[in-house]
Structures are given as structure tokens and as C-alpha cells.
mmCIF file of C-alpha atoms in Angstrom:
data_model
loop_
_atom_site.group_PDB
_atom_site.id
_atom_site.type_symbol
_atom_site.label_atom_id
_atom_site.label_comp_id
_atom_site.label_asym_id
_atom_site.label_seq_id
_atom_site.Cartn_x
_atom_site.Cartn_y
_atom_site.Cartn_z
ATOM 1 C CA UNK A 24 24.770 -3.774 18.389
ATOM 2 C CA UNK A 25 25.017 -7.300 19.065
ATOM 3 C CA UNK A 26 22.204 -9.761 19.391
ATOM 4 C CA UNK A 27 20.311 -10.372 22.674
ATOM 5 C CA UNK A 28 20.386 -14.666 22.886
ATOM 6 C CA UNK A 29 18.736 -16.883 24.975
ATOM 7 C CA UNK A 30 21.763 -16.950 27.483
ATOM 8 C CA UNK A 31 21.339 -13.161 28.097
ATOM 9 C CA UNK A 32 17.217 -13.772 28.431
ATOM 10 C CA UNK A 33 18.114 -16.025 31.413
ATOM 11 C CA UNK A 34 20.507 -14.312 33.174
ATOM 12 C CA UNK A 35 18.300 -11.101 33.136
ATOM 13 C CA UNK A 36 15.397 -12.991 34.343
ATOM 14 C CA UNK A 37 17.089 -14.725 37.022
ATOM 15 C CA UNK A 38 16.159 -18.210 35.742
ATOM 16 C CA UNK A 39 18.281 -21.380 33.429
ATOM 17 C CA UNK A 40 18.208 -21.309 30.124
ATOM 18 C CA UNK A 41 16.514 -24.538 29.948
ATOM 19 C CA UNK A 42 13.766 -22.327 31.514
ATOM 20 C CA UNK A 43 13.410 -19.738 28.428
ATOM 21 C CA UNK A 44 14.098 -22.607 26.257
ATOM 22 C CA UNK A 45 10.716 -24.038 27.718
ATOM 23 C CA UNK A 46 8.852 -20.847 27.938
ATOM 24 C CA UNK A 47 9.415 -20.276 24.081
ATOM 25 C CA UNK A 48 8.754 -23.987 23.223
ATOM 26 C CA UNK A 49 6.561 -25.393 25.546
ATOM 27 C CA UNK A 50 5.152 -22.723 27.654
ATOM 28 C CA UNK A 51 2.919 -25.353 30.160
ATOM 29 C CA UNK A 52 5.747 -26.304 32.137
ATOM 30 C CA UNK A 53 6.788 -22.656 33.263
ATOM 31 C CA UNK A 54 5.568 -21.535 35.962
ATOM 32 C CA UNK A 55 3.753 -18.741 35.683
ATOM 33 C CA UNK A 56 5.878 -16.653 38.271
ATOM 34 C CA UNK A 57 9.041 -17.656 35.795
ATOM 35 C CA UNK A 58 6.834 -16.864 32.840
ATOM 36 C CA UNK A 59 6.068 -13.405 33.545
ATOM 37 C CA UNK A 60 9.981 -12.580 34.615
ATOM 38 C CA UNK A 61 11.023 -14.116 31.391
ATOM 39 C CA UNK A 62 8.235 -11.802 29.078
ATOM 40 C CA UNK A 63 9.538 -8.796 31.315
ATOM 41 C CA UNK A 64 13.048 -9.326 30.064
ATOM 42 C CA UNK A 65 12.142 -10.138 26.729
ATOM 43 C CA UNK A 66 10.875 -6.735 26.187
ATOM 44 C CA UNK A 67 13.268 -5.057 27.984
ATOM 45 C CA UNK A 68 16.229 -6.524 26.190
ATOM 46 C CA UNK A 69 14.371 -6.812 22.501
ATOM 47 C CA UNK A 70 14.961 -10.612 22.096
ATOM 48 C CA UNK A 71 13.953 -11.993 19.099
ATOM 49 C CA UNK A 72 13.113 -15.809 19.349
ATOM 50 C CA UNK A 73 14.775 -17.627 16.287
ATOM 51 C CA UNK A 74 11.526 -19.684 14.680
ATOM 52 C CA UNK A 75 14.418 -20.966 12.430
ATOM 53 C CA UNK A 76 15.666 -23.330 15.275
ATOM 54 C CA UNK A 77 12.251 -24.007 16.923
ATOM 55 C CA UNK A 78 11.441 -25.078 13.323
ATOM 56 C CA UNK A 79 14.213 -27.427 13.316
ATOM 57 C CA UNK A 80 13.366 -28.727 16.599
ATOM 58 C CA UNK A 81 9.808 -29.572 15.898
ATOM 59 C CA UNK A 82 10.578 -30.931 12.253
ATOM 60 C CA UNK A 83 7.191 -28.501 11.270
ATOM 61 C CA UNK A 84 7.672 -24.604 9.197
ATOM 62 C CA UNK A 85 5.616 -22.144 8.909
ATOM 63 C CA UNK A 86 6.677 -20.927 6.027
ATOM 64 C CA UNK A 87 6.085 -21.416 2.031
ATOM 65 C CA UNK A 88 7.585 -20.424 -1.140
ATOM 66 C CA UNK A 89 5.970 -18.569 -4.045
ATOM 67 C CA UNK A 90 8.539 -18.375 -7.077
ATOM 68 C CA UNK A 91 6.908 -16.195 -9.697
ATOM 69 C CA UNK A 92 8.411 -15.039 -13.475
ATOM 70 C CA UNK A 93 7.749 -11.723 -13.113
ATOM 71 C CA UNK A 94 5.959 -9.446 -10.416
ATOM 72 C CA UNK A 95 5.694 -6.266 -11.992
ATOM 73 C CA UNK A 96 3.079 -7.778 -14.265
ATOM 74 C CA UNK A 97 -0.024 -6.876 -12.092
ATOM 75 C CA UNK A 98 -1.274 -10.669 -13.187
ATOM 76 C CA UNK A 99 1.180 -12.771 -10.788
ATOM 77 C CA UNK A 100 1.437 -10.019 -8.269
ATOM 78 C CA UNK A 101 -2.899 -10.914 -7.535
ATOM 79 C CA UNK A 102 -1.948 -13.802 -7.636
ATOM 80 C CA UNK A 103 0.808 -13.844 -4.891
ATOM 81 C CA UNK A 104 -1.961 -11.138 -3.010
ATOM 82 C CA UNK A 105 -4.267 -13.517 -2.668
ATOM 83 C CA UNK A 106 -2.012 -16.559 -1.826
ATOM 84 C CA UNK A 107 -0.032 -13.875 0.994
ATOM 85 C CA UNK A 108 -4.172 -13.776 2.494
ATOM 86 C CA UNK A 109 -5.123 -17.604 2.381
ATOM 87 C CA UNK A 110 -2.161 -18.577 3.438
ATOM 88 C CA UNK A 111 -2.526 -16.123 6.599
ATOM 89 C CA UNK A 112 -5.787 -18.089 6.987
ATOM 90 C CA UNK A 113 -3.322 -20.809 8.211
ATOM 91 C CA UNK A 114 -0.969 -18.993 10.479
ATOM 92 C CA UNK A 115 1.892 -19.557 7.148
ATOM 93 C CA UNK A 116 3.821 -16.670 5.896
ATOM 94 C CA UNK A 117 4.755 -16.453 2.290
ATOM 95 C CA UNK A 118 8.140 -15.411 1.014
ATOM 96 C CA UNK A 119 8.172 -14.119 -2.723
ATOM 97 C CA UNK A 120 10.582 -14.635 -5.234
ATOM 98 C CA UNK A 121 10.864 -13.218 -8.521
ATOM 99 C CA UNK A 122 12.648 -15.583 -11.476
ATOM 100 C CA UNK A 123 12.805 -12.925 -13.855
ATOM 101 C CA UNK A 124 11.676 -15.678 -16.286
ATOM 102 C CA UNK A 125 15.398 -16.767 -15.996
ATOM 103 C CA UNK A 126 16.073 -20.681 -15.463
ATOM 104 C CA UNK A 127 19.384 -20.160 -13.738
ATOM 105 C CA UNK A 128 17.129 -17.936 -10.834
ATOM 106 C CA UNK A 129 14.329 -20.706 -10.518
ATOM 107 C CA UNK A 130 17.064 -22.859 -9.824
ATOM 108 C CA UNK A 131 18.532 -20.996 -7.186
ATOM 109 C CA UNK A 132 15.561 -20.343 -5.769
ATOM 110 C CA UNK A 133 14.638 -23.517 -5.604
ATOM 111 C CA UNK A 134 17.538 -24.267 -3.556
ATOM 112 C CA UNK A 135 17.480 -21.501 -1.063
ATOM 113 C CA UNK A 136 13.718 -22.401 -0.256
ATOM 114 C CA UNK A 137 14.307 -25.844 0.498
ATOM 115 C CA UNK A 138 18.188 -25.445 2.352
ATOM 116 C CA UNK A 139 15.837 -23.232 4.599
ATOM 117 C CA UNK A 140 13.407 -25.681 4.940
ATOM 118 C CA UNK A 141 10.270 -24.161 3.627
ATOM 119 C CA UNK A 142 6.935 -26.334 4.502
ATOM 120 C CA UNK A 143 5.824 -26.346 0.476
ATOM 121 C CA UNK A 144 6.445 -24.413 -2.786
ATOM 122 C CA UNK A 145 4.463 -22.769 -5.061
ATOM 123 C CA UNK A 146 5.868 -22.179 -8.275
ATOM 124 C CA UNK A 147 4.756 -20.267 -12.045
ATOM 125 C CA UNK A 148 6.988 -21.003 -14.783
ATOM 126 C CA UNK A 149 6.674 -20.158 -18.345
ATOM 127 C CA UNK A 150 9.557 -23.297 -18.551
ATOM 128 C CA UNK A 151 9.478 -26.981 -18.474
ATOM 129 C CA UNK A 152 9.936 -27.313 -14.617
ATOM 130 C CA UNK A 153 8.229 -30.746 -13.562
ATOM 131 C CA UNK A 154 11.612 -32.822 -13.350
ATOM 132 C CA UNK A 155 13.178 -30.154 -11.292
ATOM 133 C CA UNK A 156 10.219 -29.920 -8.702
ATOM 134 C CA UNK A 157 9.636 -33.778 -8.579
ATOM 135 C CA UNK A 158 13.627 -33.668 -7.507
ATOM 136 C CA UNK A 159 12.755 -31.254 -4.691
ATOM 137 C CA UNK A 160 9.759 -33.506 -3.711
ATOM 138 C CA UNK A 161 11.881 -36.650 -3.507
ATOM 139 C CA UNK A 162 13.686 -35.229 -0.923
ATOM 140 C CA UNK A 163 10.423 -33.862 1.259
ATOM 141 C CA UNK A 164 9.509 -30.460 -0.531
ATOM 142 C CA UNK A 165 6.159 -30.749 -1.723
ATOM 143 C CA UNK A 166 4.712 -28.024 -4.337
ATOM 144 C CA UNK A 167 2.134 -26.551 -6.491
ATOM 145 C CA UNK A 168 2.783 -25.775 -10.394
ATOM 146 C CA UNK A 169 1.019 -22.467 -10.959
ATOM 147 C CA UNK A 170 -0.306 -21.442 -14.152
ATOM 148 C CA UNK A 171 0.516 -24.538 -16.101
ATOM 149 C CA UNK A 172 -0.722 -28.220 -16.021
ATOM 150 C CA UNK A 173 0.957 -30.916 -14.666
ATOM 151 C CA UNK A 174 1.672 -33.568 -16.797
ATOM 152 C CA UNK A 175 2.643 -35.581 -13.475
ATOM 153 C CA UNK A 176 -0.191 -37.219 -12.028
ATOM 154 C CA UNK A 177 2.259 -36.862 -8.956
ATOM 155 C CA UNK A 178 2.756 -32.802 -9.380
ATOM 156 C CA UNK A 179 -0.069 -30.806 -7.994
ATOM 157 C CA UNK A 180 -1.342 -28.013 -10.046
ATOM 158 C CA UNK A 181 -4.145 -25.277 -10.655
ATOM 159 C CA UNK A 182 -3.813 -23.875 -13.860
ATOM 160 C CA UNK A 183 -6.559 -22.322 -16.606
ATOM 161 C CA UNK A 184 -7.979 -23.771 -19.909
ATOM 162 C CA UNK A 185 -5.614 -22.008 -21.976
ATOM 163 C CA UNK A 186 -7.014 -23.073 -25.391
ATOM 164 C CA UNK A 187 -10.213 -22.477 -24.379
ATOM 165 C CA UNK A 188 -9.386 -18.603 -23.323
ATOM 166 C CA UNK A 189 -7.925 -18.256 -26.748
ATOM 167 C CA UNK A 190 -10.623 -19.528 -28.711
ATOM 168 C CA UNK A 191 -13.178 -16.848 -26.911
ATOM 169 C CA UNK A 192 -10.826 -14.166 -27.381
ATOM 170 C CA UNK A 193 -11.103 -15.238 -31.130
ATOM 171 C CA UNK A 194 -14.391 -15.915 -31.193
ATOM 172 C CA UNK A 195 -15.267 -12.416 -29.917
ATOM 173 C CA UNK A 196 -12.775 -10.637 -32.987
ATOM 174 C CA UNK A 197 -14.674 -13.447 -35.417
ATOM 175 C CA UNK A 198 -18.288 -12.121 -33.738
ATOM 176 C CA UNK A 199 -17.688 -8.443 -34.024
ATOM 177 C CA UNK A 200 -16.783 -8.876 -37.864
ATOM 178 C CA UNK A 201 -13.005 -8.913 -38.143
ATOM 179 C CA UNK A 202 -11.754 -11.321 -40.738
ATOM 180 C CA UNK A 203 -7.838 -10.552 -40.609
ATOM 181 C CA UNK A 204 -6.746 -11.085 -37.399
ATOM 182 C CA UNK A 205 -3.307 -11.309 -35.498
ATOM 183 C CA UNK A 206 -2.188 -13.381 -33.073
ATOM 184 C CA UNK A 207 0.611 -11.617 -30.860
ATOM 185 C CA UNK A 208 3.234 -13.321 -28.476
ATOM 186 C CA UNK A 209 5.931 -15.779 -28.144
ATOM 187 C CA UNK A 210 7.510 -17.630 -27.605
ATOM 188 C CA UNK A 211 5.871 -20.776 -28.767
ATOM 189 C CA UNK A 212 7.944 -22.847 -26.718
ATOM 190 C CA UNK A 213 5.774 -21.423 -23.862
ATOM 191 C CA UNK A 214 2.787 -23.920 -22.744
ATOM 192 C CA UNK A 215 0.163 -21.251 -22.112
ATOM 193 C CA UNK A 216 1.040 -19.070 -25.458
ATOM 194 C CA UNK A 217 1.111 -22.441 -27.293
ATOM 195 C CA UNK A 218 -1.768 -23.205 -26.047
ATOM 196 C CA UNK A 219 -3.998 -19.918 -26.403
ATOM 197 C CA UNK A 220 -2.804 -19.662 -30.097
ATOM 198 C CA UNK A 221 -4.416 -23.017 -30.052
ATOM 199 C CA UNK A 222 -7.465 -22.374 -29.275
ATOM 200 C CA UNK A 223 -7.549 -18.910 -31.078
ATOM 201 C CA UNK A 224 -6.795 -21.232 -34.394
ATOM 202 C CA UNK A 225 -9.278 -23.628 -34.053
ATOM 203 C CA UNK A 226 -11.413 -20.743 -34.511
ATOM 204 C CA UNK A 227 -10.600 -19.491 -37.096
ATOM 205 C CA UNK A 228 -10.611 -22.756 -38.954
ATOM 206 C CA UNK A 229 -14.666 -22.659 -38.662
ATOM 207 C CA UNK A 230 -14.625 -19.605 -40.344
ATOM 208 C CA UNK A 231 -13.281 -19.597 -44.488
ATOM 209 C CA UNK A 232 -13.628 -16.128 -44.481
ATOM 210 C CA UNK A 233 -10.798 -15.019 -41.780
ATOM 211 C CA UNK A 234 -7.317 -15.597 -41.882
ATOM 212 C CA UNK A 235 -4.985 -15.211 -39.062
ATOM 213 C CA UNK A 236 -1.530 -14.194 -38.718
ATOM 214 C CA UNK A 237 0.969 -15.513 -35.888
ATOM 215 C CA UNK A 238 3.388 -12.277 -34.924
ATOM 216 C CA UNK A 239 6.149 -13.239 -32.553
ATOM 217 C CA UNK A 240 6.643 -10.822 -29.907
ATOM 218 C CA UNK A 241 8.859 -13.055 -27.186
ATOM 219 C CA UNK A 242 8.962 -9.536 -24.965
ATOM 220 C CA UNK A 243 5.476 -9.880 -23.571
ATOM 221 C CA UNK A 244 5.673 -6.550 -21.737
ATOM 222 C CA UNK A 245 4.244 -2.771 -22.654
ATOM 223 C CA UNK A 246 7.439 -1.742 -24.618
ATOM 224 C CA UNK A 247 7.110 -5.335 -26.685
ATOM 225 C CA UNK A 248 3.412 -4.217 -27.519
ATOM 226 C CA UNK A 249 4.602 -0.837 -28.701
ATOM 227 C CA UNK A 250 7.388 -2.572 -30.923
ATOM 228 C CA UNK A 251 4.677 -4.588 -32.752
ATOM 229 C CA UNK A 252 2.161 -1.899 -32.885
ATOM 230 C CA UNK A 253 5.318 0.406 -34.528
ATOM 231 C CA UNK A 254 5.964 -2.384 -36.816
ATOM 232 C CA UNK A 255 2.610 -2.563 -38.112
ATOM 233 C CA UNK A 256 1.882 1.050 -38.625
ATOM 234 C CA UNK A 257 4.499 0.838 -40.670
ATOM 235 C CA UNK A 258 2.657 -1.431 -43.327
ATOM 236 C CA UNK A 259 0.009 -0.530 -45.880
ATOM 237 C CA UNK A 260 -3.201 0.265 -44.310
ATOM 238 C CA UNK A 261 -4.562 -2.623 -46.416
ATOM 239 C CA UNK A 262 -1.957 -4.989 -45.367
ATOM 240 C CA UNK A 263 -2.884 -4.449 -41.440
ATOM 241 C CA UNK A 264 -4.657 -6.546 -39.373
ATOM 242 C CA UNK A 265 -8.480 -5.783 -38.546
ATOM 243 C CA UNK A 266 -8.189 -7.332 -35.371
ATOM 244 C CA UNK A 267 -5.583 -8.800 -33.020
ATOM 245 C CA UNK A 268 -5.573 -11.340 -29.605
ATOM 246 C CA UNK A 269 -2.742 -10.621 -27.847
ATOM 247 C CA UNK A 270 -1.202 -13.023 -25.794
ATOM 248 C CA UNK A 271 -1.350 -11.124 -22.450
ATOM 249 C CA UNK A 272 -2.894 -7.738 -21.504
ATOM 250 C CA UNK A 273 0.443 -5.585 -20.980
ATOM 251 C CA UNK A 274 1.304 -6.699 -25.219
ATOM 252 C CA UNK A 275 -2.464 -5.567 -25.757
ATOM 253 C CA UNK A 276 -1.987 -1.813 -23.946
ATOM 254 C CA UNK A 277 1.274 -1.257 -25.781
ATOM 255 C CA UNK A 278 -0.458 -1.966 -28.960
ATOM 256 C CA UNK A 279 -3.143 0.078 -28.010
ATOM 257 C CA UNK A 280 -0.599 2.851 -27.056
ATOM 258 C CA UNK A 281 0.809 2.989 -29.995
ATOM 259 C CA UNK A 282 -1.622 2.437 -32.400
ATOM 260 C CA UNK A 283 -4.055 5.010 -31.150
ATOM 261 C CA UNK A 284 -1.018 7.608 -31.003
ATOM 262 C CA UNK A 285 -0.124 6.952 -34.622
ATOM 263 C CA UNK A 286 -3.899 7.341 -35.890
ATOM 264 C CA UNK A 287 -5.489 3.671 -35.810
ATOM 265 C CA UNK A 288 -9.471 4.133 -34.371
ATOM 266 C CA UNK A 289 -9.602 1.564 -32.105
ATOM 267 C CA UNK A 290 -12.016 -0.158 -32.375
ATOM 268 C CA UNK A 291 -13.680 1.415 -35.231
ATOM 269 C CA UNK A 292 -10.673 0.106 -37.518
ATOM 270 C CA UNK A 293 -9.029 -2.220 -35.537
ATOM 271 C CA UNK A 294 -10.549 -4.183 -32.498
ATOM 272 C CA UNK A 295 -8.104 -5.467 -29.596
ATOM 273 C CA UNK A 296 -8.324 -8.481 -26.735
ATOM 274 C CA UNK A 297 -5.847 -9.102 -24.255
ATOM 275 C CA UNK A 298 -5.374 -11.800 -21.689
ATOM 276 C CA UNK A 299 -5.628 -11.823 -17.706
ATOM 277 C CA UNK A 300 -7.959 -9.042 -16.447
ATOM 278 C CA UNK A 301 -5.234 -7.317 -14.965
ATOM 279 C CA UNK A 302 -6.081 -3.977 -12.837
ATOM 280 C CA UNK A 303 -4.657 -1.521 -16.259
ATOM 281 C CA UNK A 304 -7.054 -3.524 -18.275
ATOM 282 C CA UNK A 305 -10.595 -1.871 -17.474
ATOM 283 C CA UNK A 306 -8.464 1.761 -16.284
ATOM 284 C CA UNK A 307 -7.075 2.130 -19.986
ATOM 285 C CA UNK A 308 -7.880 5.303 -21.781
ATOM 286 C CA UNK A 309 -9.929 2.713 -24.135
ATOM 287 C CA UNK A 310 -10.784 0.137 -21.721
ATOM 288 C CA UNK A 311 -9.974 -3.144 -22.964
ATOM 289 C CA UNK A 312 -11.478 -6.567 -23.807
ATOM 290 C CA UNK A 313 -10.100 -9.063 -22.509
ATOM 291 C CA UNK A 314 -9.937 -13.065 -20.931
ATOM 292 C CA UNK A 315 -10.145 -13.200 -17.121
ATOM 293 C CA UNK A 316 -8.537 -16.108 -14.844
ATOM 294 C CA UNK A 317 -10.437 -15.563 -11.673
ATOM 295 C CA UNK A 318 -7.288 -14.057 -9.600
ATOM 296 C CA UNK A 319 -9.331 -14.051 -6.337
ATOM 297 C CA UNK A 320 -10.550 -17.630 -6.514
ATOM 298 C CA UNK A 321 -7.243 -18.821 -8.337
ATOM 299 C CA UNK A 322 -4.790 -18.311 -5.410
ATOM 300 C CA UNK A 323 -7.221 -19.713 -3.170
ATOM 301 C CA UNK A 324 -7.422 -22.846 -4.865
ATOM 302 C CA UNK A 325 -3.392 -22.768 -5.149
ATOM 303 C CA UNK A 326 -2.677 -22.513 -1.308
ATOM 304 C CA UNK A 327 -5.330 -24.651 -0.488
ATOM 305 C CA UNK A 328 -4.164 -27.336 -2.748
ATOM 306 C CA UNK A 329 -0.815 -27.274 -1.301
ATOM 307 C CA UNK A 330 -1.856 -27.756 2.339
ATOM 308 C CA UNK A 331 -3.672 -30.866 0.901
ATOM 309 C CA UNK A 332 -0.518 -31.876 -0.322
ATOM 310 C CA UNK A 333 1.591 -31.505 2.396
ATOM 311 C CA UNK A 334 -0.706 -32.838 4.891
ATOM 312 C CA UNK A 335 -0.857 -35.702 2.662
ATOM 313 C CA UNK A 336 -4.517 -35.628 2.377
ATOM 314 C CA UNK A 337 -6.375 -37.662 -0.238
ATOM 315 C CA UNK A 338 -7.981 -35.065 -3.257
ATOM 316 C CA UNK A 339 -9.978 -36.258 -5.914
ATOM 317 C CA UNK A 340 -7.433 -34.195 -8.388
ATOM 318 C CA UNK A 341 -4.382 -33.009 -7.872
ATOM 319 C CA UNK A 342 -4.635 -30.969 -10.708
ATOM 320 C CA UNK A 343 -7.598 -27.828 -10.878
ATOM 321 C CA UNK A 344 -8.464 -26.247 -13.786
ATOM 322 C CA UNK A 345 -10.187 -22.835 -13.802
ATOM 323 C CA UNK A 346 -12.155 -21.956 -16.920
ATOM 324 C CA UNK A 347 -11.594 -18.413 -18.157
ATOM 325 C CA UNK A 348 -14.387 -15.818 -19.324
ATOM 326 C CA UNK A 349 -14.259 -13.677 -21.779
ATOM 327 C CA UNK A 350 -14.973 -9.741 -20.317
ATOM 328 C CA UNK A 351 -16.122 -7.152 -23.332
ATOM 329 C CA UNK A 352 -14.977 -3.458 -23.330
ATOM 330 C CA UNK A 353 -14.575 -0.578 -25.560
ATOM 331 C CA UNK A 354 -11.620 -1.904 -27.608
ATOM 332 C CA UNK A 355 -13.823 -4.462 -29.556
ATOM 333 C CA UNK A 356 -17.158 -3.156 -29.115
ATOM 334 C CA UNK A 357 -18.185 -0.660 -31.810
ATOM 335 C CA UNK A 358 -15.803 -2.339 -34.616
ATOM 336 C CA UNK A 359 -16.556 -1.196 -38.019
ATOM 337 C CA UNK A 360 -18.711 1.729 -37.267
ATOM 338 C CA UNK A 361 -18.010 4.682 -38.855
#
């Protein structure tokens, strides 16, 4: 079937085009006689207005970009939930896009959003993306980094004290009396992991008595947290670690998987902290420990940020840091009883 246009609008209604033109742009100078004709065959026909070419005409879109690595981890798909509802807040629709954690896809991305002429961008990387996005801005596509500090004093973005998340989660192992302890995830090359193992080693440095070892698991998913968890039941007992942060809570649950199915006593023997809160986190047959970004709070901050930007408004910062918390389950509480 083909699609009803404007032409067919008028001719049902009796009226110019200019007239529908007018009633869908600047409904004041219709008449309301003309008006109600026009809505009548607008429902009758099914018309669809095209806000692609009103946006055109009025140089003003009401719609952003979110570009995220990866939305089946339950972490960025809060995220985009709560930048979808605050971004309702201001009559803006969101259109999501999923990068697969793949360059070439951010790229494309990148251009699709701005050949259609979104009003901002909103964009989580786990790779150096700053030169890319300050390309995009040059040519009037403002955005929000998300997840990761600018280094740009020009580049908006909200992100989370990443080292000091990792030095609670090992602070927390260190408290509850593990001494050998495993940091898990990869790759390095990644701000955020570079920057939790950070702060998890700085830890450890204040206590002689612990040692920590750094166990590259680049698949941060549940199937990469079994494949370490396999590999390490598959050491000495005495040569396994008596505690491990993992970089992110889907690692964390695979270990857990696998460890509890192959006889580990978690946490009696070996106590476990992810990272993010996500909704598996507390639901877990051993409900984990882990470091919470505030998801609710975090994509509020991100949308609104970006309408600051884009209205040009003048902001104290342009870059917002959240300060993660350390939440305390099952998987670490209870280590070394017996």
C-alpha cells in the first residue's frame, strides 16, 4: 500500500496544501472550520506527518542518540531505562544503538545519528573515543561521554570514581580476612578496568600480608567468568585465590557458577565482589557483593547534562562524577567460617 502524503490530505479535505502544510506546522493560522476537515481526513486516510521534514524546516530535533557497548549486560540497559524516562521529561525520544564493543559500529553509528540529524549524543565506550566525538561536535552534534571521563575540558561527561570502587571492593576482601586475592578482567587497555585494578592495588599495598594476582579475562561476560573459574579449579587448592574482585558483576556470577558447581564454599573458602549492582546481582543463588553506580540517578545526570549542552547553557562542570558504594551480601560475608 502506498503512502498517504500531504497532497492526498488536501484533496480529501477540500483545502491547498499550503493549508495542511500550516495545520501541521503552525496550526494558529487555520481556521478552525479547515482544521477540523483536515483532522477528519487525517484519520480517515492514516497520514503520518513526517517530523523528519518539519525537523528540517525548523532547524530543531527531537530526537537523541544513546550508543551503548553492549545491552544485554543489565548495567547499560538501566542505564539507557532511565535516560529513555528523563529524556521523556523533555518531550525527546531516544533511539538505542548497540556497538557490540566494536570500533567499526561506533563509527557507523556515529554517522547515521548525525546524517539524521539527531539533537545530541550520548555515548559509552570502553575505547578511546574523544577525537571522534569532538569531530562530530565541530560540525554541530553535541554529546555526553558515558561511563568514562573526559579528558576534554570541551567533552561533557558523567562517569564514576573508578579507582575508588576498586579500592572498596578490595578493601572489603582485605576486611573479611582474605590475603590472596585476584583481580579478574581485561583488557587493561580499558579506562574503567585500568582504573578499578587501580584502586584495588593501592590497597593492597597497605597491607604486607596480601598479595594480589591480575587474571586477564578480556570476555567480561558469564561464559568468560566460567572460563576463569574452570581454570582455577584446575590448580592446587593451595595455589587458589582466597578471594577475588571481579571487574564487572556478569565475570563475578560465572565465577560463582562455576566454582560453587565444582565444590568451592563460597564464601566460607573463597569470598567474591563484583561491579555494577546489576538486577542478577542480589537474585543470585548466593547473592553477591558488590560496587553500585547509582543507575537511577546516573542517567539522570547524563540526559540532563546534555540538554545543558545543547542549549548552550553555562555549568559549573562539564564533567560529573558519581562516587560508588560498596553493597555487602552473602558471597563475602561469612568468609573463613567453618
Amino acid at each position: 500500500m502506498a503512502r498517504v502524503g500531504i497532497r492526498e490530505v488536501a484533496a480529501h479535505a477540500g483545502v491547498a496544501v499550503g493549508t495542511v502544510s500550516h495545520y501541521l506546522n503552525h496550526p494558529d493560522k487555520v481556521s478552525s472550520e479547515k482544521a477540523d476537515r483536515i483532522r477528519a481526513s487525517i484519520e480517515t486516510l492514516g497520514f503520518v506527518p513526517s517530523n523528519a521534514g518539519r525537523q528540517l524546516r525548523l532547524g530543531i530535533s527531537t530526537v537523541i542518540g544513546y550508543i551503548a557497548p553492549d545491552v544485554s549486560n543489565p548495567y547499560f540497559a538501566e542505564i539507557a531505562e532511565s535516560v529513555e524516562r528523563r529524556a521523556s521529561d523533555f518531550g525527546v525520544s531516544v533511539f538505542l544503538a548497540n556497538s557490540h564493543r566494536s570500533r567499526e559500529r561506533e563509527d557507523a553509528y556515529l554517522r547515521v545519528f548525525e546524517q539524521h540529524q539527531v539533537r545530541g549524543l550520548i555515548v559509552s565506550s570502553h575505547l578511546p573515543i574523544e577525537d571522534r566525538l569532538a569531530a562530530v561536535r565541530s560540525r554541530g552534534t553535541p554529546s555526553v561521554l558515558v561511563g568514562q571521563a573526559a579528558r576534554s575540558h570541551e567533552q561533557a561527561s558523567v562517569s564514576l570514581d573508578d579507582v575508588d570502587g576498586g579500592r572498596q571492593a578490595m578493601e572489603h576482601l582485605l576486611s573479611v580476612g582474605c590475603r590472596r586475592i585476584a583481580f579478574v578482567g581485561g583488557p587493561l587497555g580499558i579506562p574503567q578496568v585500568a582504573d578499578r585494578l587501580a584502586g584495588a592495588s593501592d590497597a593492597v599495598r597497605e597491607e604486607p600480608a596480601a598479595t594480589l594476582e591480575v587474571i586477564n579475562a578480556p570476555d567480561r561476560t558469564i561464559r568468560g567468568g566460567r572460563d576463569v573459574a574452570a581454570a582455577l579449579l584446575s590448580r592446587p587448592v593451595d595455589l587458589r585465590p582466597d578471594g577475588i574482585f571481579a571487574v564487572n558483576d556478569l565475570l563475578a556470577l560465572g565465577i560463582l557458577q562455576t566454582l560453587v558447581a565444582g565444590g568451592v564454599r563460597i564464601p566460607e573458602e573463597l569470598a567474591l565482589v563484583g561491579y555494577d549492582d546489576n538486577e542478577f546481582a542480589e537474585a543470585s543463588i548466593i547473592p553477591l557483593s558488590t560496587i553500585r553506580g547509582r543507575h537511577e540517578g546516573f542517567g539522570v545526570a547524563v540526559v540532563d547534562l546534555l540538554f545543558d549542552v545543547m542549549e548552550d547553557k553555562t555549568v559549573a562542570s562539564r564533567h560529573r562524577v558519581f562516587k560508588p558504594e560498596l553493597v555487602a551480601r552473602a558471597s563475602t560475608l561469612g568468609f573463613g567460617a567453618r
